[in-house]
mmCIF file of C-alpha atoms and ligand atoms in Angstrom:
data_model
loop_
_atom_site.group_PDB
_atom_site.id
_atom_site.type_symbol
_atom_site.label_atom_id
_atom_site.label_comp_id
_atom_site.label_asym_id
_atom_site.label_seq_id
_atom_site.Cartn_x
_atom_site.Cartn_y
_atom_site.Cartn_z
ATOM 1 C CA UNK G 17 -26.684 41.176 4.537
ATOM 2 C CA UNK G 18 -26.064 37.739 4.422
ATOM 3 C CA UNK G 19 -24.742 37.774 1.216
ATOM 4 C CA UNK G 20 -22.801 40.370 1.275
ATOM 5 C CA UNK G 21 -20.969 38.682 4.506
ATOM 6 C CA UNK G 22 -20.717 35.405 2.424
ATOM 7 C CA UNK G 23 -18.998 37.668 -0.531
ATOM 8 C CA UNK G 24 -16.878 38.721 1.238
ATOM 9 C CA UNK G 25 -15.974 35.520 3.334
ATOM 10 C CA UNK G 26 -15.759 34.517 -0.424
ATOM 11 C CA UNK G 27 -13.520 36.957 -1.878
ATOM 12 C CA UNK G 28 -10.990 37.001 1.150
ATOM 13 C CA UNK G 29 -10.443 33.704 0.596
ATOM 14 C CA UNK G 30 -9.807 33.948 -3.090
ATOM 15 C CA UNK G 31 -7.784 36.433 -1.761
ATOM 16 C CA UNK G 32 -5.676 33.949 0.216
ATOM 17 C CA UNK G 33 -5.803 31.396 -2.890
ATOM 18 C CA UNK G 34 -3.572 28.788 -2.803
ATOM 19 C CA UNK G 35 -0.457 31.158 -1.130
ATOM 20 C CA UNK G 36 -0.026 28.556 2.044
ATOM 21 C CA UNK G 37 0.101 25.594 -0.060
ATOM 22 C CA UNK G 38 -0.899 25.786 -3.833
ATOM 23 C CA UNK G 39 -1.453 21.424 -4.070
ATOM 24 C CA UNK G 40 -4.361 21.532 -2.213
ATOM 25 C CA UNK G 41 -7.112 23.740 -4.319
ATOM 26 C CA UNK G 42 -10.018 21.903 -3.428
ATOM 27 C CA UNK G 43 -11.076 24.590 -0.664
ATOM 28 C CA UNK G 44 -10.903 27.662 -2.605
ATOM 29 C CA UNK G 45 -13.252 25.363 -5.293
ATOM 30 C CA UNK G 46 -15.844 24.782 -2.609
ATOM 31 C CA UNK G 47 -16.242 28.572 -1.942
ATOM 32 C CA UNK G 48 -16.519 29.682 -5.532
ATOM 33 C CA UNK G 49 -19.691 27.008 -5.242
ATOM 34 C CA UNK G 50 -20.551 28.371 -1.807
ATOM 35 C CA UNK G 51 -21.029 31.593 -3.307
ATOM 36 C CA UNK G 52 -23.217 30.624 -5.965
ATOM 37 C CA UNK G 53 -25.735 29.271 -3.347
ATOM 38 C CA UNK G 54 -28.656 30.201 -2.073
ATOM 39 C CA UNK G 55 -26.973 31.816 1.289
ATOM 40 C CA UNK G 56 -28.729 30.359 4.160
ATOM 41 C CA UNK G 57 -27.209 30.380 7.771
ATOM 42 C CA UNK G 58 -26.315 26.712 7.485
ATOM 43 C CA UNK G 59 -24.215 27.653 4.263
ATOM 44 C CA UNK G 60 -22.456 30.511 6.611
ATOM 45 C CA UNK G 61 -21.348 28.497 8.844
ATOM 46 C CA UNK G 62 -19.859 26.000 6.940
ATOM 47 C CA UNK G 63 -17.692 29.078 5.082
ATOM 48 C CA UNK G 64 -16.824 30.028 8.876
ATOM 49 C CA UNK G 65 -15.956 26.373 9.463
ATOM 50 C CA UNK G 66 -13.490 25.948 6.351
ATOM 51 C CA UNK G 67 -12.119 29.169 7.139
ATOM 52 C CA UNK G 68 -10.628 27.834 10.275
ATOM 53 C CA UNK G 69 -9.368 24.901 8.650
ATOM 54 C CA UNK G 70 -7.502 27.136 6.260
ATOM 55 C CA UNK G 71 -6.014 29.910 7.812
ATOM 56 C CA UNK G 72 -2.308 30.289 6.534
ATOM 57 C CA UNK G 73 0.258 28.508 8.930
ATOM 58 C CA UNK G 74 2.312 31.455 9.349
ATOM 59 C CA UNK G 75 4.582 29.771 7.516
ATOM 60 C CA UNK G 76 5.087 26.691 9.076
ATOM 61 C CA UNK G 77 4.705 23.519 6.850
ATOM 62 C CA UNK G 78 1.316 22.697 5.701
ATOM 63 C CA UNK G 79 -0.340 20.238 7.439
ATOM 64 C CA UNK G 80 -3.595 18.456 5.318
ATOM 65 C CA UNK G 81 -6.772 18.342 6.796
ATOM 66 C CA UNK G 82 -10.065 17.001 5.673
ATOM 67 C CA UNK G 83 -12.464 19.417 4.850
ATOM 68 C CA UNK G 84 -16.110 18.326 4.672
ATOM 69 C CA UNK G 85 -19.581 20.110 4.965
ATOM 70 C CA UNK G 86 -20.379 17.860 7.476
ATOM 71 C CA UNK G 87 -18.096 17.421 10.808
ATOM 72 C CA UNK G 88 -17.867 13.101 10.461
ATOM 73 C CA UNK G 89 -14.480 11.212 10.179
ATOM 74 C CA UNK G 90 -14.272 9.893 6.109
ATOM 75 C CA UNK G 91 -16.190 6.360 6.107
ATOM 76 C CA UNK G 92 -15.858 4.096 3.251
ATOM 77 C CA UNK G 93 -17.884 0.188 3.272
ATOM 78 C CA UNK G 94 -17.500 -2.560 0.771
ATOM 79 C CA UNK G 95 -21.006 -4.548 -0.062
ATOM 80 C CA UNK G 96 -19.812 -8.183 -0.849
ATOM 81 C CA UNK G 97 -23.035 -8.756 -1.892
ATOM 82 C CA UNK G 98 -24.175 -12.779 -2.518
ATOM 83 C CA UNK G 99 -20.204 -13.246 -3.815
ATOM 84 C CA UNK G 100 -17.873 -15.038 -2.652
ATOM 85 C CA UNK G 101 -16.225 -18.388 -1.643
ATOM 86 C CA UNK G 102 -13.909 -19.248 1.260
ATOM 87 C CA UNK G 103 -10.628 -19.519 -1.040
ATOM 88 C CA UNK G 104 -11.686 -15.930 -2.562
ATOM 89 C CA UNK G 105 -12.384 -14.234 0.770
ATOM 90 C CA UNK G 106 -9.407 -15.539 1.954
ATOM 91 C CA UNK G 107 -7.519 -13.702 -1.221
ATOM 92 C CA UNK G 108 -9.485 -10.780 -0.633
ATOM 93 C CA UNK G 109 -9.142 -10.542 3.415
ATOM 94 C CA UNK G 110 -5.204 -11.208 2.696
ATOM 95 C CA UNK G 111 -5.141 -8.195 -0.126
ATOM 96 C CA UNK G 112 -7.296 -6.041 2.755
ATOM 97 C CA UNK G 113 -4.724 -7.136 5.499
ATOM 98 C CA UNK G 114 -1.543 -5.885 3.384
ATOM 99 C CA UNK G 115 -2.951 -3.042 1.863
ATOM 100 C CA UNK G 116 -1.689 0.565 3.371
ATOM 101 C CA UNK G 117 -5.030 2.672 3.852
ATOM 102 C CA UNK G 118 -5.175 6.011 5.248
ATOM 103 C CA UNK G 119 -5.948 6.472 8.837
ATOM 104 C CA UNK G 120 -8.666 8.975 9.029
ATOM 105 C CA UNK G 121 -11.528 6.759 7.725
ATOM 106 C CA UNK G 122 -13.859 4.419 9.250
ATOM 107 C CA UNK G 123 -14.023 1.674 6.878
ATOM 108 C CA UNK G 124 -16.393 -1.260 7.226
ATOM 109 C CA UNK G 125 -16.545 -4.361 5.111
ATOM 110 C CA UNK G 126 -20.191 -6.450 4.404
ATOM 111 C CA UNK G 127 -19.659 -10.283 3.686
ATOM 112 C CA UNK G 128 -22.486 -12.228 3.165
ATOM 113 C CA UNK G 129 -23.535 -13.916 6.707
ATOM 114 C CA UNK G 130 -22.077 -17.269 6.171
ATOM 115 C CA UNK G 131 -18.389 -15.552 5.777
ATOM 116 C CA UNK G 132 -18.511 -13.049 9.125
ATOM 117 C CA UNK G 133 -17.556 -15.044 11.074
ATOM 118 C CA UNK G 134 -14.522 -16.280 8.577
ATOM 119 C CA UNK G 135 -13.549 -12.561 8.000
ATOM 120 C CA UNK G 136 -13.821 -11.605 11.232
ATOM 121 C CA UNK G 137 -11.516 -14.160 12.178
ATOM 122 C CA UNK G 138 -8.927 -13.215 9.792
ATOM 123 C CA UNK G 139 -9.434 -9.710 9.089
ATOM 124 C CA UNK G 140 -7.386 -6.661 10.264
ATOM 125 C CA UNK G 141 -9.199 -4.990 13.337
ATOM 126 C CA UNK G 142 -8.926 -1.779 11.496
ATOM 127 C CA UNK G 143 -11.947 -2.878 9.295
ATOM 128 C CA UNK G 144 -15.157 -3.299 10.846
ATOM 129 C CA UNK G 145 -17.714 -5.977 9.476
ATOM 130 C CA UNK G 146 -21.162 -5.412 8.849
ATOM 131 C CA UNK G 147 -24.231 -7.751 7.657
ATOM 132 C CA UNK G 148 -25.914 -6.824 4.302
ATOM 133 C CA UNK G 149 -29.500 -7.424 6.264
ATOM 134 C CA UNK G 150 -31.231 -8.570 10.022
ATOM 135 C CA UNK G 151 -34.310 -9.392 10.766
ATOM 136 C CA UNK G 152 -37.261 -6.570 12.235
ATOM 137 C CA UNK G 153 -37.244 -7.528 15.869
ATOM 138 C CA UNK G 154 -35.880 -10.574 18.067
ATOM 139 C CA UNK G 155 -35.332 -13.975 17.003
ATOM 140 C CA UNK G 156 -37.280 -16.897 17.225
ATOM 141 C CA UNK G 157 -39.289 -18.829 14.137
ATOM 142 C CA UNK G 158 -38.605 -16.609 11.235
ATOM 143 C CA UNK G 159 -37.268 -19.903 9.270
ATOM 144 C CA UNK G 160 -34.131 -18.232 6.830
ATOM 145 C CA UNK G 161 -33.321 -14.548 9.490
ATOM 146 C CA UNK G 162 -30.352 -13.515 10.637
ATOM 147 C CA UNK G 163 -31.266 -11.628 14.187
ATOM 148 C CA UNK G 164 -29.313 -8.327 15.596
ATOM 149 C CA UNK G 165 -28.773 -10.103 18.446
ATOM 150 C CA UNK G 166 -26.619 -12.875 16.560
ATOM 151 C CA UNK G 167 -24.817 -10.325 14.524
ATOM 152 C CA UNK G 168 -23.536 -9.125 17.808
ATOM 153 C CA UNK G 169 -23.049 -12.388 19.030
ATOM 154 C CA UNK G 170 -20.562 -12.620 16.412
ATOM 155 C CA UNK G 171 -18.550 -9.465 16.524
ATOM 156 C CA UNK G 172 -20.276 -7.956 13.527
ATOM 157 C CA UNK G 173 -21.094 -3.710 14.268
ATOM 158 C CA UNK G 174 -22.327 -2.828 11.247
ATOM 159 C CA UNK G 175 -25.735 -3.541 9.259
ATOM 160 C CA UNK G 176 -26.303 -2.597 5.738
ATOM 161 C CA UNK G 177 -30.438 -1.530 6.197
ATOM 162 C CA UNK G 178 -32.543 -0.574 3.008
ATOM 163 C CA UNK G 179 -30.573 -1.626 0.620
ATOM 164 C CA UNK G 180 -31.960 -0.903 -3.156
ATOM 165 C CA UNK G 181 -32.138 -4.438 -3.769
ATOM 166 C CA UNK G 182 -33.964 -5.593 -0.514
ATOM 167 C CA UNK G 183 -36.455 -2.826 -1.351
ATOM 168 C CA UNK G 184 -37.022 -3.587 -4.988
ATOM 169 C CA UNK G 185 -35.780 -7.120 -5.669
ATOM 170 C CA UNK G 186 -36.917 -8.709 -1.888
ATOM 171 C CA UNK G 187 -40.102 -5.783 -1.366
ATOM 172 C CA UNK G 188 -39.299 -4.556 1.482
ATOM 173 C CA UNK G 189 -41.144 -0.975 2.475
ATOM 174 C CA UNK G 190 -40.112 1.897 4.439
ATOM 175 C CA UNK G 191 -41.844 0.930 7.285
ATOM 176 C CA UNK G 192 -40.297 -2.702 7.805
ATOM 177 C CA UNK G 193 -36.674 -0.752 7.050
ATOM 178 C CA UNK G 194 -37.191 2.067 9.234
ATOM 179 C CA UNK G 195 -38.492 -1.030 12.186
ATOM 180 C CA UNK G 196 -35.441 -3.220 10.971
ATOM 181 C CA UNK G 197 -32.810 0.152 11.426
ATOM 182 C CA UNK G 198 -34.894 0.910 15.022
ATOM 183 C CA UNK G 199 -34.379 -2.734 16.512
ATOM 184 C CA UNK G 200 -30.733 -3.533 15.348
ATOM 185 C CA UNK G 201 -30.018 0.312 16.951
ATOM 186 C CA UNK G 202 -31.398 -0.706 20.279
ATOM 187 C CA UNK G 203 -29.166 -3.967 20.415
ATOM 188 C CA UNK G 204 -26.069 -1.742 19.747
ATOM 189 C CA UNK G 205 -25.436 -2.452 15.900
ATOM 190 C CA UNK G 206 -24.872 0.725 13.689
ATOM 191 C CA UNK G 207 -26.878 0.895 10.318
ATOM 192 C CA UNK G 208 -26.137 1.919 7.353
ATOM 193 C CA UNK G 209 -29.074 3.809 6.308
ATOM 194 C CA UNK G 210 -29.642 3.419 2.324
ATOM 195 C CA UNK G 211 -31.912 5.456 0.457
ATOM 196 C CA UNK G 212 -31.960 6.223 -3.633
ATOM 197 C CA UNK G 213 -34.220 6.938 -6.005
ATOM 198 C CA UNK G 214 -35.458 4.826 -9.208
ATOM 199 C CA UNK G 215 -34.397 5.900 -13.024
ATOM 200 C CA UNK G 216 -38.211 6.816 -14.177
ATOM 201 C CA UNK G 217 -38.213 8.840 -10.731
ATOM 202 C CA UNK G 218 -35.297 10.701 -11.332
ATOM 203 C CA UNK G 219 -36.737 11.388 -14.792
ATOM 204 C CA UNK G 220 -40.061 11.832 -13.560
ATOM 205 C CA UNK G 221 -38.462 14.887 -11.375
ATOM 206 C CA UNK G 222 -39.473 13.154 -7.739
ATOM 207 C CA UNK G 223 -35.831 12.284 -6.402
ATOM 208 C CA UNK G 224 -35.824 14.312 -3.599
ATOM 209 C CA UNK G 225 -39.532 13.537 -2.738
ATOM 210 C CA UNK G 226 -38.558 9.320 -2.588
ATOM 211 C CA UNK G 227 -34.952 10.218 -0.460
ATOM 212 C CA UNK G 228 -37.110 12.710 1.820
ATOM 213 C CA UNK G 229 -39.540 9.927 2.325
ATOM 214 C CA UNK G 230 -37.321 6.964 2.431
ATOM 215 C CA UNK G 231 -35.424 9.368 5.328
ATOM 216 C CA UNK G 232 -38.686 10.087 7.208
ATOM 217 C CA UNK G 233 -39.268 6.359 7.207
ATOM 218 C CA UNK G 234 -36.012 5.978 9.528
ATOM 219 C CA UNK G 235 -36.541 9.600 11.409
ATOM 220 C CA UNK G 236 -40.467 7.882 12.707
ATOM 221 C CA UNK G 237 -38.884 5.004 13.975
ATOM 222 C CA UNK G 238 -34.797 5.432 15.311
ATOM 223 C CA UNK G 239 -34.501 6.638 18.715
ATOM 224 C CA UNK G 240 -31.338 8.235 17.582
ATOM 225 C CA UNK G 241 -29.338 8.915 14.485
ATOM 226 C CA UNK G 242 -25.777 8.682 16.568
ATOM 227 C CA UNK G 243 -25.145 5.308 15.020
ATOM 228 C CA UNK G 244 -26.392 5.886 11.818
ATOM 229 C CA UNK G 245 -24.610 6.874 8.415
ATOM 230 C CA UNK G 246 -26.904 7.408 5.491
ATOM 231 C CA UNK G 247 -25.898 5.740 2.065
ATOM 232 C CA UNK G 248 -27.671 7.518 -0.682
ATOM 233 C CA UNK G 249 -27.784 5.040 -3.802
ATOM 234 C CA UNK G 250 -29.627 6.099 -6.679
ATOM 235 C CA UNK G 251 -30.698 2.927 -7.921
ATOM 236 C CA UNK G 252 -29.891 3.903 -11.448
ATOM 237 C CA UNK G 253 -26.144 3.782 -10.549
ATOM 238 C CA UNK G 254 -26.251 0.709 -8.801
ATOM 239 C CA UNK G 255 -23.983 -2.176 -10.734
ATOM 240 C CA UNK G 256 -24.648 -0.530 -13.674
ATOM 241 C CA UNK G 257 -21.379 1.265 -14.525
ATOM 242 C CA UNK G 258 -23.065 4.107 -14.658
ATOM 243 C CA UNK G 259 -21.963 6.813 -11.997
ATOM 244 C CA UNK G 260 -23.496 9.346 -10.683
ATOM 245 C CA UNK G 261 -21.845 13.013 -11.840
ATOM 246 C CA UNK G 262 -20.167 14.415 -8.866
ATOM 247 C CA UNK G 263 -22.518 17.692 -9.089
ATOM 248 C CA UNK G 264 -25.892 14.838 -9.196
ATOM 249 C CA UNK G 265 -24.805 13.132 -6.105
ATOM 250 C CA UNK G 266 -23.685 16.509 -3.981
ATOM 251 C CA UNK G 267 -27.012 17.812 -4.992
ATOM 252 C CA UNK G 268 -29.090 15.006 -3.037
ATOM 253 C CA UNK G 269 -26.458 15.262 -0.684
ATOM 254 C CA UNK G 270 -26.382 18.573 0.515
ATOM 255 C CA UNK G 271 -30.329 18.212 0.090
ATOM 256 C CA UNK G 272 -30.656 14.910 2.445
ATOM 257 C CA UNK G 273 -28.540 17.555 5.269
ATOM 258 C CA UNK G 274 -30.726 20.493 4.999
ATOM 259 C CA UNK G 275 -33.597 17.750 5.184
ATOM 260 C CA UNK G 276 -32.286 16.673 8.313
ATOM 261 C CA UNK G 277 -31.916 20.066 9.493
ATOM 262 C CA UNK G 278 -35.223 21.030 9.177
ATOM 263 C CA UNK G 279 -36.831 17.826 10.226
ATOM 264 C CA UNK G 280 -34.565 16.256 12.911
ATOM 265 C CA UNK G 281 -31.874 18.920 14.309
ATOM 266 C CA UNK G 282 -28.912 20.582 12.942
ATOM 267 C CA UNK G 283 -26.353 19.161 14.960
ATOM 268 C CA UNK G 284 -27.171 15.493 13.505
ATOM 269 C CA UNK G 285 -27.276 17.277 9.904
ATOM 270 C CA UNK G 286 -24.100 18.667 10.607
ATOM 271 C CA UNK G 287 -21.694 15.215 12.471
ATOM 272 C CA UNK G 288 -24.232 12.642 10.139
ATOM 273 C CA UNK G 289 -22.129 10.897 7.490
ATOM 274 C CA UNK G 290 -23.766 11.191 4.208
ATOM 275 C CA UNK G 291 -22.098 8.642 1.780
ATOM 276 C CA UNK G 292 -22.270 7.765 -2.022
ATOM 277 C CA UNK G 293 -22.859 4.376 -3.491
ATOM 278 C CA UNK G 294 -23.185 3.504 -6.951
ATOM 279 C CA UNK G 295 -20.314 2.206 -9.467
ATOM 280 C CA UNK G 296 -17.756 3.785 -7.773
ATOM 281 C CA UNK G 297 -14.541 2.969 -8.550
ATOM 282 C CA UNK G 298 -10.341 3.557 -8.347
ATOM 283 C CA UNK G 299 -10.980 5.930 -11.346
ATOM 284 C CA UNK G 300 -14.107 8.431 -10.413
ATOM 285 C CA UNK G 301 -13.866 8.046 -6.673
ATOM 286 C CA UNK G 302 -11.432 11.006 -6.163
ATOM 287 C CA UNK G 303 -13.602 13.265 -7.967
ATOM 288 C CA UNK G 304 -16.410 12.215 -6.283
ATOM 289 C CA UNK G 305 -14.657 12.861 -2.736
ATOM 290 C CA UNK G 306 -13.922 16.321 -3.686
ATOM 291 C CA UNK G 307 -17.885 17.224 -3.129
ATOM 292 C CA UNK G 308 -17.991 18.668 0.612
ATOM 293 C CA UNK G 309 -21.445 16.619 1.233
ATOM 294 C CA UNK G 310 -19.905 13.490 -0.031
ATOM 295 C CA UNK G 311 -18.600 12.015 3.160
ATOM 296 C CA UNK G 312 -17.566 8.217 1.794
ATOM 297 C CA UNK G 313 -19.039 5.805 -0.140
ATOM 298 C CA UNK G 314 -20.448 2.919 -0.260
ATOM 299 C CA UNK G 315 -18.994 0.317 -2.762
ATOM 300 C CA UNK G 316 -20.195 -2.724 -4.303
ATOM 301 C CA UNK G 317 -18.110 -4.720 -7.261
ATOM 302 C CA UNK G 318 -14.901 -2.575 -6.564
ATOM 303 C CA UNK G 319 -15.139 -3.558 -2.693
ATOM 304 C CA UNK G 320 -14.141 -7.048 -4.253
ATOM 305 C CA UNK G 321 -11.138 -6.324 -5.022
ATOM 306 C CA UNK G 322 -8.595 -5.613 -2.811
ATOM 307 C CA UNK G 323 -6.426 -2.997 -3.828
ATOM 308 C CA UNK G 324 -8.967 -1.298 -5.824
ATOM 309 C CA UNK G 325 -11.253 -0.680 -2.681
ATOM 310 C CA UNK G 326 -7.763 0.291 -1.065
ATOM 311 C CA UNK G 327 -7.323 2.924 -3.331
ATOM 312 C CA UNK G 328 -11.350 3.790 -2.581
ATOM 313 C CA UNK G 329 -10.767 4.038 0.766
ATOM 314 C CA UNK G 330 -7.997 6.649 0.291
ATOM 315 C CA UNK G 331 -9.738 8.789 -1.636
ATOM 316 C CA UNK G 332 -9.935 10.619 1.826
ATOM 317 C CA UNK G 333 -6.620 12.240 0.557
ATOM 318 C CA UNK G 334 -8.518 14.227 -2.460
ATOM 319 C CA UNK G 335 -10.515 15.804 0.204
ATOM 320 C CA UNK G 336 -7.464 17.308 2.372
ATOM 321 C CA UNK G 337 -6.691 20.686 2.067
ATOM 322 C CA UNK G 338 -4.231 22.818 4.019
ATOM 323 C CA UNK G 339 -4.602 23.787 7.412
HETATM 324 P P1 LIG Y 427 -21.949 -1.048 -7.052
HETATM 325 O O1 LIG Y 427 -22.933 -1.317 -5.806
HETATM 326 O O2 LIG Y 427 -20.747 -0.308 -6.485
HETATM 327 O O3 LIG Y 427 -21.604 -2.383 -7.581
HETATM 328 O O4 LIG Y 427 -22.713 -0.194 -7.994
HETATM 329 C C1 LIG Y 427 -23.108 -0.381 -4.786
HETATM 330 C C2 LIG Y 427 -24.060 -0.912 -3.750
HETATM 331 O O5 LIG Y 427 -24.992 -1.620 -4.108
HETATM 332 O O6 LIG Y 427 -23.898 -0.641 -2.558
#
């Protein structure tokens, strides 16, 4: 029954092909891939949901909307990582300032603490800032932290939380991340939720069992997942030039949502922004954007340069189709 529906759904659409306005194929792609699914009612509605978007105009001028399985606004963040000086943050805010980015994304930038407050000064308002880390609870004598409550002291909104390198290069478990994610949540900083799975556990078959985890780690201890976007990272890809395919990252994607379907609710699996990290760059990240789970990204070495993360960030347009 179900199938059938989604067949036909399918073929109606094929049916419709590019007629309203041929540039933008990307939708009738997604159904052909729809259709090769396992049809479950989650997978329905999404057809029902694209097939609003792309109803033909009735001939009036096509207008281009993003299409994405989930129902989030586009998000893109640069991780500055431990780079930087003041004279090339200063090049790099001034590149960020003139650069023309699209308006329909959230985009977020991550300096390393001592700069915040130098970007934040000098940065566009139409970035957000983030820290890369925060300490588990409030401050006090925890000689070398960086507290919530000073990030927001500081104008900072944002918190990078289970990074790949704080969990294999600094040690840090689920537990302390999912804690660190709860706490910085309750004093009104958003988190940027990363997960990802090692090489020799990607080979070893277990990548969804160390995302699912790594998720359930956050699910025990946020009150909420409102202010959260998850960043899945496979730690493989991570500064290594070495990408994940677009069909390896929608995979864990579209597996993280039904995840949080069945284990938190469907509406956060459905507005939740699931975003990619992991050498992207001005050359793969349209292709990447295409994938309807792929809501953003999450960049590291491109994010340092200006009109490369510009051209990231506006990958948003490879997603549009017409409405
Ligand atoms: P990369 O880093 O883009 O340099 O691979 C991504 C990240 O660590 O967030």
């Amino acid at each position: 029954m179900a199938a059938s529906a989604s067949t036909s759904l399918a073929s109606q659409l094929s049916g419709l092909g590019s007629l309203a306005c041929p540039q933008y194929s990307g939708l009738r792609h997604a159904f052909f891939k729809q259709e090769q699914r396992s049809l479950s009612d989650a997978h329905l509605s999404q057809l029902h949901r694209h097939l609003r978007v792309a109803s033909p105009s009735g001939g009036k001028a096509c207008r281009a909307v993003v299409a994405m399985a989930g129902t989030g606004k586009f998000f893109v963040g640069g991780n500055w990582k431990c780079n930087g000086t003041k004279d090339s943050i200063s090049t790099l805010v001034s590149d960020l300032n003139s650069a023309n980015i699209e308006s329909d994304v959230d985009v977020v930038v991550s300096p390393p603490y001592l700069y915040i407050d130098q970007v934040k000064s000098s940065l566009t308002d139409r970035i957000e800032i983030s820290a890369q880390n925060c300490w588990v609870g409030k401050g006090g004598a925890y000689t070398g932290e960086i507290s919530a409550e000073q990030l927001k002291d500081i104008g900072c909104k944002w918190v990078i939380l289970g990074h790949s390198e704080r969990r294999h290069v600094i040690g840090e478990n689920d537990e302390f991340i999912g804690k660190k994610a709860a706490y910085a949540l309750n004093q009104d900083i958003k988190v940027i939720a990363c997960i990802g799975e090692l090489l020799e556990e990607r080979e070893s078959g277990k990548t969804f069992d160390v995302c699912f985890k790594q998720l359930k780690a956050f699910a025990d201890s946020v009150p909420s997942w409102e202010n959260i976007v998850i960043a899945y990272e496979p730690v493989w890809a991570i500064g290594t030039g070495k990408v994940a395919t677009p069909e390896q990252a929608q995979e864990v994607h579209s597996a993280v949502r039904d995840w949080l379907k069945k284990n938190v609710s469907a509406e956060v699996a459905s507005s939740i922004r699931i975003i990619y990290g992991g050498s992207v760059n001005g050359s793969n990240c349209d292709e990447l954007a295409k994938q309807e789970d792929i809501d953003g990204f999450l960049v590291g070495g491109a994010s340092l340069k200006g009109p490369e993360f510009a051209k990231i960030v506006n990958s948003v347009t490879a997603k549009k189709v017409a409405a």
